[in-house]
Coordinates of N, CA and C in Angstrom, one line a residue:
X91 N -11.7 19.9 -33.7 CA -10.5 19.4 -33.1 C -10.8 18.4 -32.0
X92 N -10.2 17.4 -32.2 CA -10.6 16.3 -31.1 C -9.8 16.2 -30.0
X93 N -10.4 16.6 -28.7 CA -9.6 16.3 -27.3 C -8.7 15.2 -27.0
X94 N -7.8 15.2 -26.9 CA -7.3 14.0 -25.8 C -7.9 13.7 -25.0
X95 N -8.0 12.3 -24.4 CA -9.3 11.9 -23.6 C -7.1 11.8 -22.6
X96 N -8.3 12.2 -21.0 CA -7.4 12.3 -19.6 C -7.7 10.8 -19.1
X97 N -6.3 10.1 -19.4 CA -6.6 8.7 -18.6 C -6.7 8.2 -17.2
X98 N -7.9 8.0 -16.3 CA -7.9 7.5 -15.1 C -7.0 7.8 -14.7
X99 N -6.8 7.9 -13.3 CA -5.4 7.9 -12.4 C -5.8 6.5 -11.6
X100 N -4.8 5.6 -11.7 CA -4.8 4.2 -10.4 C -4.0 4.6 -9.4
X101 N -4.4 4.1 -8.1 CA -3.2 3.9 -6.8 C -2.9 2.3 -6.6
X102 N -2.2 2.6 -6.0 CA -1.0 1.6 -5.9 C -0.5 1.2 -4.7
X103 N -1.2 0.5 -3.7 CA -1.0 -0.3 -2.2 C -0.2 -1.4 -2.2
X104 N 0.8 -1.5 -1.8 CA 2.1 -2.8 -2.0 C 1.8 -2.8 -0.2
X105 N 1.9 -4.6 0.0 CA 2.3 -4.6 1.5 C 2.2 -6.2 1.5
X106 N 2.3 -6.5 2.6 CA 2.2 -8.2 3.2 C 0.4 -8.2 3.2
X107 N 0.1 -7.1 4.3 CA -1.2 -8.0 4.4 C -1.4 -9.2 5.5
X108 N -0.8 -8.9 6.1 CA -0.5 -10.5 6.8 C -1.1 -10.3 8.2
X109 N -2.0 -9.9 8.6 CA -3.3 -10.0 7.6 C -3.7 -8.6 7.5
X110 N -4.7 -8.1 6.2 CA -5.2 -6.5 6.1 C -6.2 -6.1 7.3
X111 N -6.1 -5.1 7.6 CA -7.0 -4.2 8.5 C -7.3 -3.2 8.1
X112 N -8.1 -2.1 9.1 CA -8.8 -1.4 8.3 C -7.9 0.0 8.3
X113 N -6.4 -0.3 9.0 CA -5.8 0.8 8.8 C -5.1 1.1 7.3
X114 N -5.3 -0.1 6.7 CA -4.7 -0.3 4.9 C -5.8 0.0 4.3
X115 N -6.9 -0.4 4.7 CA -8.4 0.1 4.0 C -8.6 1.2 4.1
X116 N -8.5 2.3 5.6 CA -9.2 3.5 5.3 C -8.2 4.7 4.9
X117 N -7.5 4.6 5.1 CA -6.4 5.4 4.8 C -6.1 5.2 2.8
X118 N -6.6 4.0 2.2 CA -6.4 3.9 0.9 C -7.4 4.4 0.1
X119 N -8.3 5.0 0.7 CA -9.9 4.9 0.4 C -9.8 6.4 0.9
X120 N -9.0 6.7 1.5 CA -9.0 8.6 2.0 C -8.0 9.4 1.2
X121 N -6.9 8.1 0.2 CA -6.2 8.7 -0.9 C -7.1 8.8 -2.0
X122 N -8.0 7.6 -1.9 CA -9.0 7.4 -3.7 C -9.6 8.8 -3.9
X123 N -10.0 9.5 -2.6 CA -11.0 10.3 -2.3 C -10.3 11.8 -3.0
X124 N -8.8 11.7 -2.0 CA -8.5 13.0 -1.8 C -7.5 13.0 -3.5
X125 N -7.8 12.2 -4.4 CA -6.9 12.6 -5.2 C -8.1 12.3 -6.4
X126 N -9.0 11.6 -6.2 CA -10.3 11.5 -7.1 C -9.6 10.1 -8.3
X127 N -9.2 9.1 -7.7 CA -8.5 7.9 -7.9 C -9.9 7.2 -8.7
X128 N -9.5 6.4 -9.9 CA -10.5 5.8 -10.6 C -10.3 4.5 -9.9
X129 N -9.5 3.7 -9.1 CA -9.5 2.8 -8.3 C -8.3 2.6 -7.7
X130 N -8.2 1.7 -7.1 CA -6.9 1.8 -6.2 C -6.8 -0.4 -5.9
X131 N -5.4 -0.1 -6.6 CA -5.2 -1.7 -6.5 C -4.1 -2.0 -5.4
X132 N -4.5 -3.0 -4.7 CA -3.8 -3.4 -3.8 C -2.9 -5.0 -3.9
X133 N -1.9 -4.8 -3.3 CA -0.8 -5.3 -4.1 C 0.0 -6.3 -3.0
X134 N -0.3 -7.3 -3.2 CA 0.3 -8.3 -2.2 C 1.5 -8.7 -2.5
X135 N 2.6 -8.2 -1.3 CA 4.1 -8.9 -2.2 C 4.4 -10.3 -1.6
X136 N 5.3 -11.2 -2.4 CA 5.5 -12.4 -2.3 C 6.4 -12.5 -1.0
X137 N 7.8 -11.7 -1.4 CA 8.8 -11.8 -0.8 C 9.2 -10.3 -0.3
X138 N 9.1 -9.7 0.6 CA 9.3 -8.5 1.0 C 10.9 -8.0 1.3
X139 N 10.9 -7.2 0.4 CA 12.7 -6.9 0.6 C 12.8 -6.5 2.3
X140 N 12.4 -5.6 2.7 CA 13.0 -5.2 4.0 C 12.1 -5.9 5.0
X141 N 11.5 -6.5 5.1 CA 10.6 -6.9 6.3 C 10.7 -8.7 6.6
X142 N 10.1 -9.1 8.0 CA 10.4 -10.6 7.3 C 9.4 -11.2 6.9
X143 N 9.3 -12.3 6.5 CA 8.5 -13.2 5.6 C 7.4 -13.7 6.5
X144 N 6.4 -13.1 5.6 CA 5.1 -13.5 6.1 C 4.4 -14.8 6.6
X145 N 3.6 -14.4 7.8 CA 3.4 -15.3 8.5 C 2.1 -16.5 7.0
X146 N 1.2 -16.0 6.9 CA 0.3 -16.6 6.2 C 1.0 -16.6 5.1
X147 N 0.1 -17.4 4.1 CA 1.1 -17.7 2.7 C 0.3 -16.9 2.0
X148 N 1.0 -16.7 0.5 CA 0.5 -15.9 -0.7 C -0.8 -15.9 -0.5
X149 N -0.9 -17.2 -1.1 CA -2.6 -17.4 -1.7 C -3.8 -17.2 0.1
X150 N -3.2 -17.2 1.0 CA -4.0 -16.7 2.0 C -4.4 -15.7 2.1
X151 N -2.8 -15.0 2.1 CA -3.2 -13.3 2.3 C -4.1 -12.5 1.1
X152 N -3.9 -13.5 0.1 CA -4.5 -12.8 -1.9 C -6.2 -13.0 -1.1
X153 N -6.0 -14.0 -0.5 CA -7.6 -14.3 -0.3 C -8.9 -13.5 0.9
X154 N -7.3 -13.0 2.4 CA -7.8 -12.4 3.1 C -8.0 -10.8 2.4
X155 N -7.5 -10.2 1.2 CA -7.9 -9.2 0.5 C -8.9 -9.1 0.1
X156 N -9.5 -10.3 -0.9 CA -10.5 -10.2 -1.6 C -11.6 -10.2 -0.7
X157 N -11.8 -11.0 0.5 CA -12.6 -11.0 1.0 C -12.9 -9.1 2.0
X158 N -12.0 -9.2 2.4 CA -11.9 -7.7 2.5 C -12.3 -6.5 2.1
X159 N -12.1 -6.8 0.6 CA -12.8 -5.5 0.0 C -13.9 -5.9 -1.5
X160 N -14.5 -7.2 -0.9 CA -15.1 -7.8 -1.8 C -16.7 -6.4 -1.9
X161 N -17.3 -6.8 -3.2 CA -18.1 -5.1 -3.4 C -17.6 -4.0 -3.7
X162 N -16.5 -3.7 -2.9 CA -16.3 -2.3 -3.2 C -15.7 -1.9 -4.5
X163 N -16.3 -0.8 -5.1 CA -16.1 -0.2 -6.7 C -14.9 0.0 -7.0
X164 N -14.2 0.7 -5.9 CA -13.2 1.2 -5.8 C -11.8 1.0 -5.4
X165 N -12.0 -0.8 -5.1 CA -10.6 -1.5 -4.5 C -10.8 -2.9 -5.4
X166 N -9.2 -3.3 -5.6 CA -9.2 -4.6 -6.2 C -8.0 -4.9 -6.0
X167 N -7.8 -6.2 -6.1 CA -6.7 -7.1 -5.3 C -6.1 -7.6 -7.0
X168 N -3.9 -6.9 -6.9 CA -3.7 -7.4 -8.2 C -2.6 -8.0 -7.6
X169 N -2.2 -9.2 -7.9 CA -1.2 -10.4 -7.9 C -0.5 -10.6 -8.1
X170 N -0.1 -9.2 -8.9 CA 1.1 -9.6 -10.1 C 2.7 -10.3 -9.3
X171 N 3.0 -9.4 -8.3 CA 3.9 -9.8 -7.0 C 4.4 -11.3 -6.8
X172 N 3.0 -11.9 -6.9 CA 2.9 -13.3 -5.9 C 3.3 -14.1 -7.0
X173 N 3.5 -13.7 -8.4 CA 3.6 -14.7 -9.8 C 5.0 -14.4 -10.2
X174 N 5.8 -13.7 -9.4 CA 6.8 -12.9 -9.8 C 8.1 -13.7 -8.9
X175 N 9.0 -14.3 -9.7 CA 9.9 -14.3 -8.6 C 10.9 -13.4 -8.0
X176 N 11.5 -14.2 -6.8 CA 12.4 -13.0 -6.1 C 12.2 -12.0 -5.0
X177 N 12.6 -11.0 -4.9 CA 11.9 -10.1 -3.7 C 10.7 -9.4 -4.6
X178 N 10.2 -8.4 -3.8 CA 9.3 -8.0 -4.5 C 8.9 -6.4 -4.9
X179 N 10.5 -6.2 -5.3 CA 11.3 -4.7 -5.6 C 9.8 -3.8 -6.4
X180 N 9.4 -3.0 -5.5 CA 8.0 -1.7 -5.8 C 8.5 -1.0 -7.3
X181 N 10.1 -0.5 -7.8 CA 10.5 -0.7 -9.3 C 9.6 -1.4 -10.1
X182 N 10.0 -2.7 -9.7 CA 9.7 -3.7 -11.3 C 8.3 -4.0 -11.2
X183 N 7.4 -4.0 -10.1 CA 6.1 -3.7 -10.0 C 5.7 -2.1 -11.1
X184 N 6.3 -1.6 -10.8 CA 5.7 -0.7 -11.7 C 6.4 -0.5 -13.0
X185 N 7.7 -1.1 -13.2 CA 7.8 -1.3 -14.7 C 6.8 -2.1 -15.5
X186 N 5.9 -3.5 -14.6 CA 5.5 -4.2 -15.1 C 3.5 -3.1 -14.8
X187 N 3.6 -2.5 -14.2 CA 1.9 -1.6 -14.5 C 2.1 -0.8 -15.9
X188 N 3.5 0.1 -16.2 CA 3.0 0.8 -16.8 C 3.5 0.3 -18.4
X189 N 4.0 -1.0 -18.3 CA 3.3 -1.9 -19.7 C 2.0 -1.9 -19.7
X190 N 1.4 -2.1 -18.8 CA -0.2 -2.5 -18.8 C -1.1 -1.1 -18.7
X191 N -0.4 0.0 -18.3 CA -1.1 1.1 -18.6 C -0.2 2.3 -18.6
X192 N 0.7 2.6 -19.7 CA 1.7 3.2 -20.2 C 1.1 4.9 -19.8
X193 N -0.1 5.7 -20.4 CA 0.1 6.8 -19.9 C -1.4 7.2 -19.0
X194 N -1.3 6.3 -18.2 CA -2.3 6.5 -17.2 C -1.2 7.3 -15.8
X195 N -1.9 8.3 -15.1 CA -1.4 8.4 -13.7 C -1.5 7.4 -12.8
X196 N -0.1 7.1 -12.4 CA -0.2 6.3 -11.2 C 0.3 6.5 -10.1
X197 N -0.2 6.2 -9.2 CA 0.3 7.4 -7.7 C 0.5 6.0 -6.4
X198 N 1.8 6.1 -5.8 CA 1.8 5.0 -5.1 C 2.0 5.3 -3.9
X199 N 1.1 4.9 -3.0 CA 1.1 5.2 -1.9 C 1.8 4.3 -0.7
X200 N 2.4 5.2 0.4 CA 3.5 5.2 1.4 C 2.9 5.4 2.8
X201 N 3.5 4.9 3.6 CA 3.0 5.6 5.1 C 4.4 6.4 5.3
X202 N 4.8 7.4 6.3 CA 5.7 8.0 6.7 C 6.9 7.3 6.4
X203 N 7.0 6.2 7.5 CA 8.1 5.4 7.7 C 8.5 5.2 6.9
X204 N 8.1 4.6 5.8 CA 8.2 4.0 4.1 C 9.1 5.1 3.6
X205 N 8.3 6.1 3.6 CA 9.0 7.4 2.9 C 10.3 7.6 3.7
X206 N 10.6 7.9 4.6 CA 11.9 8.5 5.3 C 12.8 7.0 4.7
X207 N 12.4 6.2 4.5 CA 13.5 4.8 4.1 C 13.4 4.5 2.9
X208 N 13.1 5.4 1.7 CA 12.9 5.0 0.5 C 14.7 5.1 -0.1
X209 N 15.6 6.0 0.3 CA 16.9 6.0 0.1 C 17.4 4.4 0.2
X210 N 16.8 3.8 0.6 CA 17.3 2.3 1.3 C 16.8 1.1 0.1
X211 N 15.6 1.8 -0.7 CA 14.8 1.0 -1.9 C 15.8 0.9 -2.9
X212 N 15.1 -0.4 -3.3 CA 16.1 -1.3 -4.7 C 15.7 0.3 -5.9
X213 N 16.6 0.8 -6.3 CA 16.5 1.7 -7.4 C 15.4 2.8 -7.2
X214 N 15.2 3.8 -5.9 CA 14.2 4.3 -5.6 C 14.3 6.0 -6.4
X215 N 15.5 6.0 -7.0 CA 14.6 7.2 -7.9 C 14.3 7.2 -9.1
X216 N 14.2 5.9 -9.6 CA 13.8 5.6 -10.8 C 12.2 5.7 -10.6
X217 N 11.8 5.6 -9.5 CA 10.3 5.6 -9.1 C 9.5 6.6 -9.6
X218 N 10.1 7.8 -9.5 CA 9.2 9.1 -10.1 C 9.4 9.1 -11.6
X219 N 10.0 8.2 -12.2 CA 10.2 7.7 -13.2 C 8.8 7.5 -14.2
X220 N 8.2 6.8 -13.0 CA 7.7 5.7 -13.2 C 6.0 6.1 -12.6
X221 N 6.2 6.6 -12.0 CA 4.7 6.8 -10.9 C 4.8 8.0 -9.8
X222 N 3.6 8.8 -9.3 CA 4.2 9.4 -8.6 C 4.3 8.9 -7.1
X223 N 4.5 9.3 -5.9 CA 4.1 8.8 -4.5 C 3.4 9.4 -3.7
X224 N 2.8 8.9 -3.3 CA 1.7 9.6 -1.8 C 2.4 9.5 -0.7
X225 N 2.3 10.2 -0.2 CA 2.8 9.4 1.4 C 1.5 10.1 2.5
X226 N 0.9 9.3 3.1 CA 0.2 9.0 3.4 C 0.5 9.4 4.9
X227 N -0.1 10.6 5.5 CA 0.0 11.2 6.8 C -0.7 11.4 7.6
X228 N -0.7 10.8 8.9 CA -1.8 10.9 9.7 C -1.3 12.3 10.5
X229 N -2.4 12.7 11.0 CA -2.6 14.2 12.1 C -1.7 14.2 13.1
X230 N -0.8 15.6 13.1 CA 0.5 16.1 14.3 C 1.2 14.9 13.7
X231 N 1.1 13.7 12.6 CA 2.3 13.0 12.4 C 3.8 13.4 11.7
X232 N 5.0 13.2 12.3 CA 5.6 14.3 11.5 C 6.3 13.6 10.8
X233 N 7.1 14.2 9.8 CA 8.0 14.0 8.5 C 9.2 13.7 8.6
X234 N 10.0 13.2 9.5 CA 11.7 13.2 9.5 C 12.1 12.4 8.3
X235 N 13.5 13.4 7.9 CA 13.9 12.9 6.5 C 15.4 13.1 6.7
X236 N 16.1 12.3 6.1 CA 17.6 12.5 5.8 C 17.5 13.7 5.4
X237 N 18.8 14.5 5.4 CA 19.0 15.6 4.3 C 18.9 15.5 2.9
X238 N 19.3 14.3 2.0 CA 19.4 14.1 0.9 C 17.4 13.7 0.1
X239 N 16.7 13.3 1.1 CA 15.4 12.9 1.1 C 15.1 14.1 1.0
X240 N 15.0 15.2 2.1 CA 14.4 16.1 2.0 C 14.6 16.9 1.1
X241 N 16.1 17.3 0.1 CA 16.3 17.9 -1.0 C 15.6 17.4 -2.1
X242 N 15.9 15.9 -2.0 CA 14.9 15.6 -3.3 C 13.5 15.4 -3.4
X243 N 12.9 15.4 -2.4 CA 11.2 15.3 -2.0 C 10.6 17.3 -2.4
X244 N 11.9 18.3 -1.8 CA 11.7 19.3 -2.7 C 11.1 19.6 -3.8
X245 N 12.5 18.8 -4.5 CA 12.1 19.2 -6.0 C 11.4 18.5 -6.6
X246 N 10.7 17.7 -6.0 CA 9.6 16.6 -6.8 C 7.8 17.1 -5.9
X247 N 8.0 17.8 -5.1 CA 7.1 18.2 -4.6 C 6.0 18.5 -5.4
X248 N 4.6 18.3 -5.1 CA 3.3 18.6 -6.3 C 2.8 20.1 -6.3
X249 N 2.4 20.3 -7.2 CA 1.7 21.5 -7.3 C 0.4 21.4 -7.9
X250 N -0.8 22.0 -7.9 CA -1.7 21.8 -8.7 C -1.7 21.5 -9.8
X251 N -2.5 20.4 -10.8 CA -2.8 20.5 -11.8 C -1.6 19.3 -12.2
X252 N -0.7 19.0 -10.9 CA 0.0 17.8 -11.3 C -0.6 16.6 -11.0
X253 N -1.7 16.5 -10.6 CA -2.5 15.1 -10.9 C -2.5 14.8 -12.5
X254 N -2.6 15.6 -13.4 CA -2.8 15.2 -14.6 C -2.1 14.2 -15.5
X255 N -1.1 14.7 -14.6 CA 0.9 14.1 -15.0 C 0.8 12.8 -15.1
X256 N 1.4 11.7 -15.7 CA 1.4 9.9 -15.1 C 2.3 10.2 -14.2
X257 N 3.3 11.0 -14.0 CA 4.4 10.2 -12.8 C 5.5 11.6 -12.3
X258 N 6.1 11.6 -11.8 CA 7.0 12.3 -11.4 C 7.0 13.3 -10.0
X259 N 5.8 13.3 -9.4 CA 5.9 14.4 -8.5 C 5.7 13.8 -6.9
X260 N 6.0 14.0 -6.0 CA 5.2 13.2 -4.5 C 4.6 14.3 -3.8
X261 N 3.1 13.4 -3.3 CA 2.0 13.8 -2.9 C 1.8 13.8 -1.0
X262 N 1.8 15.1 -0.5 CA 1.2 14.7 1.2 C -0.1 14.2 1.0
X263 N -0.5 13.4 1.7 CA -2.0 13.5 1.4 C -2.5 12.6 3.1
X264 N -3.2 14.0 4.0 CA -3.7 13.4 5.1 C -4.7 12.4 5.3
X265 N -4.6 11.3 6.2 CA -5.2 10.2 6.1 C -5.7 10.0 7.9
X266 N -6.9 9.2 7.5 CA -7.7 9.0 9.3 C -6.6 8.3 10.0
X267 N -6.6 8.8 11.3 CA -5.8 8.6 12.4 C -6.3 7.0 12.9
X268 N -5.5 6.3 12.2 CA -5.9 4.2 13.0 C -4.9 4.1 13.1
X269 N -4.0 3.9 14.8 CA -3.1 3.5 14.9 C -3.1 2.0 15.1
X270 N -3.5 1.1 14.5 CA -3.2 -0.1 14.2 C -2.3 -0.9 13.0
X271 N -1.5 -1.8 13.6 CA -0.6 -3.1 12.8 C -0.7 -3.9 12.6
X272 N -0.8 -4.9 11.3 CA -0.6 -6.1 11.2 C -0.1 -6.9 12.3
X273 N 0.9 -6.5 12.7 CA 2.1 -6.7 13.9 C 1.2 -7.1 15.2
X274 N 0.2 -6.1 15.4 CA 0.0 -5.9 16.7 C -1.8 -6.9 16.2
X275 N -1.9 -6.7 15.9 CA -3.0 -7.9 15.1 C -2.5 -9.0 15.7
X276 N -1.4 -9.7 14.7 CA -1.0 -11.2 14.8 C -0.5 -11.6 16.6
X277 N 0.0 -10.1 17.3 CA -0.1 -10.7 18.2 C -1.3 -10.8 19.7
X278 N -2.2 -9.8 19.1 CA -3.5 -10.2 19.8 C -3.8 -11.5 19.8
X279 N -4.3 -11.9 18.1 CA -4.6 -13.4 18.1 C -4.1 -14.2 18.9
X280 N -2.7 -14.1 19.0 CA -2.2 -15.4 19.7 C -1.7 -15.2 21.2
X281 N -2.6 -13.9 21.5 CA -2.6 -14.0 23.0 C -3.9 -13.9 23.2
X282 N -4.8 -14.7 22.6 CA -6.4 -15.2 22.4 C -7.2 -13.9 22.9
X283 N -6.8 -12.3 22.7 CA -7.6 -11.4 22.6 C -8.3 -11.2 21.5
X284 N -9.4 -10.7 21.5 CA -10.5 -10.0 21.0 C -10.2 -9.3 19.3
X285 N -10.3 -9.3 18.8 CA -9.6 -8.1 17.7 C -10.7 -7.6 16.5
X286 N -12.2 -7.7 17.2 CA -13.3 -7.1 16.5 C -12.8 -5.4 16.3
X287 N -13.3 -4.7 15.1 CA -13.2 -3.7 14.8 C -11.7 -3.5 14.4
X288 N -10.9 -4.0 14.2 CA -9.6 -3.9 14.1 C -9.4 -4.0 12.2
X289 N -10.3 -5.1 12.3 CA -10.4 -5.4 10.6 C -11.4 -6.5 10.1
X290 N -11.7 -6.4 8.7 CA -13.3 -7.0 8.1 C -13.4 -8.6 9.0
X291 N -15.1 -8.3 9.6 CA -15.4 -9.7 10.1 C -14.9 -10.4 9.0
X292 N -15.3 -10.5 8.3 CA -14.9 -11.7 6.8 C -13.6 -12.2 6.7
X293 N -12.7 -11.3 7.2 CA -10.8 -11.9 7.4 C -11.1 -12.5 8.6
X294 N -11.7 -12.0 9.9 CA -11.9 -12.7 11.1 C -12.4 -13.8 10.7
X295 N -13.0 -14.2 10.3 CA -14.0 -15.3 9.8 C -12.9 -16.3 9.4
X296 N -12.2 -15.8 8.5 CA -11.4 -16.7 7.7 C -10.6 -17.5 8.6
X297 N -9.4 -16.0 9.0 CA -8.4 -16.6 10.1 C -9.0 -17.4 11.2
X298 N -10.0 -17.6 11.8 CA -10.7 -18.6 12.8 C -10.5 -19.7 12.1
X299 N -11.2 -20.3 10.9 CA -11.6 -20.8 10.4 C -10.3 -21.6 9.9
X300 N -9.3 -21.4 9.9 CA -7.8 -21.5 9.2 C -7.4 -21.6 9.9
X301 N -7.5 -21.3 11.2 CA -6.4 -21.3 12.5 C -5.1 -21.0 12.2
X302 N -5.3 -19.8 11.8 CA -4.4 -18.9 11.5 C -3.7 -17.8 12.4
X303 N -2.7 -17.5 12.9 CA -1.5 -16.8 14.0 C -2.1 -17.2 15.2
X304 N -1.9 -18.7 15.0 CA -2.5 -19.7 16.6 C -1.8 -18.8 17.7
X305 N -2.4 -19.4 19.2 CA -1.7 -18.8 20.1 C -1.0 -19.0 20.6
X306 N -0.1 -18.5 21.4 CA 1.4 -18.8 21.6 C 1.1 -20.1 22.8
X307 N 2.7 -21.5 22.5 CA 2.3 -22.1 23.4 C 3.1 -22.1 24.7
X308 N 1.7 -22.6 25.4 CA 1.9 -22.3 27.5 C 4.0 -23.0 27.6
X309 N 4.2 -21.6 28.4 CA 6.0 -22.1 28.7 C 5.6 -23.1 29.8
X310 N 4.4 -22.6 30.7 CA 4.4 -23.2 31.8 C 4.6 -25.1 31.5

């Protein structure tokens, strides 16, 4: 009798990126770990439904990725977003993976915030539909949820052996404590601070290079 072969499980990083740091790197790399992820793609969106529009353009930020996690086995930068018109609804992102890998596990990962505002996402319970979710918790960080979040985060809650599943369940999964932002990045640069160790020399490189989130100009 011939086994079914268990297909890979992928993760699934949606964000601006504007620009990546190492708090989207290590915390994505502490889900690959903690869930035994056959890779983990990172997902640059074009037009971000709830946030505002990114400072750097597509093909900058597609580039400040690659360079980012250029080598590693275990990360790769997918596009699909940036070729897509419209906002860039986490749904039809994954309507459009699990064409491309129908019964693979896919597990998409959240930080806190994300999660407590998923009630607020374009068609957000079609999601476990579709994939399952991580949410992504750093240490003493806590969980506030609507009432209606918290009932349904219940019943979707994982148990062992539901890694096997392609989609339906959401995952805690603790991640290293870097309390760093894009946010607070962009405004280092342009109050011409320092921002070594914050994220890959190789994006630093770039954005110099690009004169990219120049600094703010003298009111004086």
């Amino acid at each position: 009798m011939v086994k079914s072969e268990t297909k890979p499980a992928i993760g699934i990083l949606g964000g601006t990126f504007d620009p990546v740091h190492f708090g989207h790197l290590r915390t994505g790399l502490d889900v690959v770990e903690a869930l035994g992820l056959e890779h983990l793609r990172l997902i640059p969106c074009a037009i971000p439904p709830h946030r505002t529009e990114p400072v750097a353009s597509a093909a900058v930020r597609r580039l400040m990725l690659e360079l980012a996690i250029k080598n590693h086995p275990k990360l790769l930068v997918d596009d699909r977003e940036l070729s897509r018109e419209g906002p860039s609804y986490t749904v039809d992102t994954l309507l459009s993976l699990r064409a491309d890998f129908a019964d693979n596990p896919l597990f998409v990962l959240m930080g806190t915030d994300a999660f407590a505002s998923l009630p607020s996402w374009s068609r957000w319970q079609q999601l476990t539909e579709l994939a399952h979710i991580v949410v992504m918790q750093r240490a003493e960080e806590p969980l506030s949820l609507s009432a209606e979040l918290a009932e349904w985060y219940e019943q979707h809650q994982a148990k062992a052996g539901d890694e096997k599943l392609p989609a339906g369940k959401v995952w805690s999964v603790p991640v290293t404590q870097i309390g760093i932002s894009a946010t607070q990045i962009r405004e280092a640069l342009q109050q011409q601070r320092d921002v070594r160790y914050l994220l890959p020399d190789a994006v630093i490189s770039l954005i110099e290079q690009m004169g990219l989130y120049p600094p703010l100009a003298n009111d004086a």
